[in-house]
mmCIF file of C-alpha atoms in Angstrom:
data_model
loop_
_atom_site.group_PDB
_atom_site.id
_atom_site.type_symbol
_atom_site.label_atom_id
_atom_site.label_comp_id
_atom_site.label_asym_id
_atom_site.label_seq_id
_atom_site.Cartn_x
_atom_site.Cartn_y
_atom_site.Cartn_z
ATOM 1 C CA THR H 287 58.648 38.417 8.288
ATOM 2 C CA GLU H 288 58.214 39.634 4.700
ATOM 3 C CA ILE H 289 58.228 43.060 2.834
ATOM 4 C CA ILE H 290 55.352 43.567 -0.040
ATOM 5 C CA LEU H 291 56.200 45.479 -2.515
ATOM 6 C CA ARG H 292 54.545 45.773 -5.767
ATOM 7 C CA SER H 293 54.357 47.604 -9.079
ATOM 8 C CA SER H 294 50.831 48.606 -11.310
ATOM 9 C CA THR H 295 53.469 48.743 -13.818
ATOM 10 C CA VAL H 296 57.327 47.255 -14.328
ATOM 11 C CA LYS H 297 57.663 48.696 -17.719
ATOM 12 C CA LEU H 298 56.604 52.498 -19.330
ATOM 13 C CA ARG H 299 56.932 54.199 -22.503
ATOM 14 C CA ALA H 300 59.747 56.373 -23.158
ATOM 15 C CA GLY H 301 58.653 60.054 -23.454
ATOM 16 C CA LEU H 302 54.597 59.776 -22.655
ATOM 17 C CA ASN H 303 55.272 60.706 -19.396
ATOM 18 C CA GLU H 304 53.254 57.791 -18.104
ATOM 19 C CA SER H 305 53.059 56.709 -14.221
ATOM 20 C CA ALA H 306 53.483 53.852 -11.920
ATOM 21 C CA THR H 307 51.596 53.192 -8.651
ATOM 22 C CA ILE H 308 54.389 51.509 -6.135
ATOM 23 C CA SER H 309 52.445 49.088 -3.105
ATOM 24 C CA TRP H 310 54.032 48.427 -0.070
ATOM 25 C CA ASN H 311 53.090 45.974 2.835
ATOM 26 C CA THR H 312 56.117 46.121 5.934
ATOM 27 C CA LEU H 313 53.622 43.955 8.400
ATOM 28 C CA ASP H 314 55.129 44.839 11.719
ATOM 29 C CA ALA H 315 58.232 46.627 11.033
ATOM 30 C CA LYS H 316 59.445 48.907 13.367
ATOM 31 C CA VAL H 317 60.499 51.766 10.761
ATOM 32 C CA THR H 318 59.595 51.773 6.959
ATOM 33 C CA THR H 319 61.697 53.844 4.712
ATOM 34 C CA LEU H 320 60.617 54.384 0.880
ATOM 35 C CA TYR H 321 64.137 55.466 -0.924
ATOM 36 C CA ILE H 322 62.954 57.500 -3.734
ATOM 37 C CA PRO H 323 66.597 58.603 -6.249
ATOM 38 C CA ASN H 324 67.220 61.388 -6.764
ATOM 39 C CA VAL H 325 64.095 62.428 -5.188
ATOM 40 C CA ASN H 326 63.621 61.984 -1.676
ATOM 41 C CA THR H 327 63.744 59.278 1.329
ATOM 42 C CA LEU H 328 60.777 59.222 3.154
ATOM 43 C CA SER H 329 59.461 57.848 6.043
ATOM 44 C CA VAL H 330 56.267 56.015 5.538
ATOM 45 C CA ALA H 331 53.420 54.150 7.145
ATOM 46 C CA ASN H 332 53.890 49.760 7.006
ATOM 47 C CA THR H 333 51.505 50.054 4.633
ATOM 48 C CA GLY H 334 50.720 52.391 1.995
ATOM 49 C CA GLN H 335 51.426 52.873 -2.172
ATOM 50 C CA TYR H 336 52.835 56.303 -3.851
ATOM 51 C CA THR H 337 52.770 57.256 -7.855
ATOM 52 C CA VAL H 338 56.349 57.840 -9.382
ATOM 53 C CA LYS H 339 56.768 59.143 -12.518
ATOM 54 C CA PRO H 340 60.159 58.506 -14.381
ATOM 55 C CA ASP H 341 62.092 59.355 -17.126
ATOM 56 C CA LYS H 342 64.862 56.791 -17.219
ATOM 57 C CA THR H 343 64.779 52.883 -15.596
ATOM 58 C CA THR H 344 64.911 53.664 -12.068
ATOM 59 C CA THR H 345 65.495 51.517 -8.843
ATOM 60 C CA TYR H 346 62.949 52.741 -6.431
ATOM 61 C CA SER H 347 63.692 50.441 -2.297
ATOM 62 C CA ILE H 348 61.393 50.011 0.809
ATOM 63 C CA GLU H 349 63.582 49.467 4.464
ATOM 64 C CA ALA H 350 62.296 47.992 7.363
ATOM 65 C CA THR H 351 63.641 48.095 10.475
ATOM 66 C CA PHE H 352 62.200 45.507 12.666
ATOM 67 C CA GLU H 353 61.528 45.547 16.880
ATOM 68 C CA ASN H 354 64.203 43.000 16.921
ATOM 69 C CA GLY H 355 66.773 45.456 14.620
ATOM 70 C CA GLU H 356 66.913 42.953 11.726
ATOM 71 C CA LYS H 357 66.668 45.266 8.283
ATOM 72 C CA GLN H 358 65.188 43.679 5.310
ATOM 73 C CA THR H 359 65.086 45.796 1.653
ATOM 74 C CA LYS H 360 63.643 45.330 -0.978
ATOM 75 C CA ASN H 361 63.583 46.730 -4.875
ATOM 76 C CA ILE H 362 61.520 46.822 -7.749
ATOM 77 C CA VAL H 363 63.057 48.622 -11.231
ATOM 78 C CA ILE H 364 60.325 50.584 -12.923
ATOM 79 C CA GLU H 365 62.577 50.498 -16.783
ATOM 80 C CA VAL H 366 61.326 53.246 -19.127
ATOM 81 C CA LEU H 367 61.491 51.744 -22.301
ATOM 82 C CA PRO H 368 61.073 53.267 -26.365
ATOM 83 C CA GLN H 369 58.382 52.090 -28.158
ATOM 84 C CA ALA H 370 58.537 51.153 -31.967
ATOM 85 C CA ILE H 371 58.107 53.936 -34.305
ATOM 86 C CA PHE H 372 56.970 53.089 -37.874
ATOM 87 C CA SER H 373 57.024 54.477 -40.829
ATOM 88 C CA TYR H 374 56.258 54.291 -43.956
ATOM 89 C CA ASP H 375 56.257 56.000 -47.533
ATOM 90 C CA VAL H 376 55.294 54.934 -51.090
ATOM 91 C CA LYS H 377 55.858 55.978 -54.269
ATOM 92 C CA GLU H 378 53.659 55.152 -57.277
ATOM 93 C CA HIS H 379 55.636 54.788 -60.932
ATOM 94 C CA LEU H 380 54.358 54.625 -64.650
ATOM 95 C CA ASP H 381 56.508 52.484 -67.150
ATOM 96 C CA GLY H 382 54.980 52.537 -70.152
ATOM 97 C CA GLU H 383 51.165 50.002 -69.389
ATOM 98 C CA ASN H 384 52.610 48.823 -65.689
ATOM 99 C CA VAL H 385 52.152 50.702 -62.811
ATOM 100 C CA SER H 386 54.759 49.521 -60.032
ATOM 101 C CA ALA H 387 55.361 50.926 -56.194
ATOM 102 C CA GLU H 388 58.420 51.236 -54.494
ATOM 103 C CA LEU H 389 57.713 51.074 -50.406
ATOM 104 C CA THR H 390 60.241 52.748 -47.718
ATOM 105 C CA TRP H 391 60.045 52.045 -44.048
ATOM 106 C CA SER H 392 61.369 52.093 -41.495
ATOM 107 C CA ILE H 393 60.394 50.368 -37.705
ATOM 108 C CA LYS H 394 62.839 52.016 -34.901
ATOM 109 C CA TYR H 395 62.563 50.071 -31.230
ATOM 110 C CA ALA H 396 61.279 47.247 -32.812
ATOM 111 C CA LYS H 397 62.508 43.178 -33.192
ATOM 112 C CA ASN H 398 61.254 40.137 -34.906
ATOM 113 C CA ILE H 399 59.963 43.033 -37.940
ATOM 114 C CA SER H 400 58.219 40.794 -40.814
ATOM 115 C CA LEU H 401 56.118 41.918 -44.094
ATOM 116 C CA ASP H 402 54.248 39.089 -45.676
ATOM 117 C CA GLY H 403 54.819 36.673 -43.563
ATOM 118 C CA LEU H 404 58.902 37.163 -44.932
ATOM 119 C CA ASN H 405 62.477 38.376 -42.025
ATOM 120 C CA VAL H 406 63.069 41.769 -42.803
ATOM 121 C CA ALA H 407 65.202 44.320 -42.191
ATOM 122 C CA SER H 408 63.801 47.487 -39.875
ATOM 123 C CA SER H 409 64.628 49.491 -42.732
ATOM 124 C CA GLY H 410 64.415 48.978 -46.905
ATOM 125 C CA VAL H 411 62.762 49.398 -49.918
ATOM 126 C CA LYS H 412 60.526 46.830 -52.139
ATOM 127 C CA SER H 413 58.958 47.211 -55.022
ATOM 128 C CA TYR H 414 55.757 45.926 -56.142
ATOM 129 C CA LEU H 415 54.160 45.421 -59.867
ATOM 130 C CA ILE H 416 50.387 46.522 -58.881
ATOM 131 C CA GLU H 417 47.509 44.890 -61.262
ATOM 132 C CA TRP H 418 45.371 44.990 -58.843
ATOM 133 C CA PRO H 419 45.179 46.786 -55.322
ATOM 134 C CA LYS H 420 47.425 45.401 -52.797
ATOM 135 C CA SER H 421 47.708 45.372 -49.318
ATOM 136 C CA VAL H 422 50.820 44.117 -47.473
ATOM 137 C CA VAL H 423 51.327 44.099 -43.681
ATOM 138 C CA PHE H 424 54.061 44.700 -41.197
ATOM 139 C CA LYS H 425 53.887 42.768 -38.266
ATOM 140 C CA TYR H 426 56.707 43.344 -35.515
ATOM 141 C CA ASP H 427 57.155 43.778 -31.518
ATOM 142 C CA ASP H 428 58.515 45.843 -29.077
ATOM 143 C CA ALA H 429 58.896 45.810 -25.191
ATOM 144 C CA PHE H 430 54.959 46.330 -25.048
ATOM 145 C CA GLY H 431 53.543 43.531 -27.378
ATOM 146 C CA SER H 432 53.137 42.616 -31.255
ATOM 147 C CA HIS H 433 52.099 45.655 -33.361
ATOM 148 C CA LYS H 434 50.274 44.562 -37.243
ATOM 149 C CA GLU H 435 50.355 47.517 -39.942
ATOM 150 C CA VAL H 436 48.859 47.072 -42.492
ATOM 151 C CA ILE H 437 49.403 49.325 -45.812
ATOM 152 C CA HIS H 438 46.872 49.604 -48.988
ATOM 153 C CA MET H 439 48.234 50.262 -52.289
ATOM 154 C CA ALA H 440 45.472 51.568 -55.055
ATOM 155 C CA VAL H 441 46.008 50.593 -58.681
ATOM 156 C CA ARG H 442 45.663 53.383 -61.100
ATOM 157 C CA LYS H 443 45.596 52.910 -64.405
ATOM 158 C CA LYS H 444 48.027 54.336 -67.475
ATOM 159 C CA SER H 445 44.775 56.178 -68.640
ATOM 160 C CA ALA H 446 43.958 57.865 -65.499
ATOM 161 C CA TRP H 447 47.041 59.056 -65.495
ATOM 162 C CA ILE H 448 46.631 60.016 -68.396
ATOM 163 C CA LEU H 449 43.677 62.281 -67.522
ATOM 164 C CA VAL H 450 45.264 63.862 -64.748
ATOM 165 C CA ASP H 451 48.004 64.616 -66.963
ATOM 166 C CA ALA H 452 45.880 66.172 -69.748
ATOM 167 C CA ILE H 453 44.168 68.367 -67.207
ATOM 168 C CA LYS H 454 47.152 69.958 -65.653
ATOM 169 C CA LEU H 455 47.811 70.649 -69.325
ATOM 170 C CA LEU H 456 44.272 72.518 -69.508
ATOM 171 C CA LEU H 457 44.377 74.202 -65.975
ATOM 172 C CA ARG H 458 48.334 75.546 -67.093
ATOM 173 C CA PRO H 459 47.929 79.515 -67.525
#
């Protein structure tokens, strides 16, 4: 005799109030009990399902008592994990005829982070001399898979900066 215990997912994203459905089959058990930590202990049918919304990693158990007095227990762990949080800022600088951009980034709860194919730290600063429109690509992994973020940086020639400054002067009271 065997207990079957499954979940629709074993990983949930923290802070999103996601749910998982636990299902079980205890076949020919005389008594079946579902243990939900900090919530309830339920006497349940031999086959069924129950939806849970844990706010932290939680272990759920099903216990079956058979006619011969044998007891079996199976556990399933639903992990509640943070998803990666990606933020960045681009600041443009004008130095003579050169336009440069300073890219600052922060990626929390991630691993295997790369910028344009090179491994980088989870936070940092990188400067670029921009002669043409430029895009950079971040790739990283978190508990839910691989992600890609593309950041586009535009070219603003010195003449455009002078025009902006001239307009600002004209608009002064």
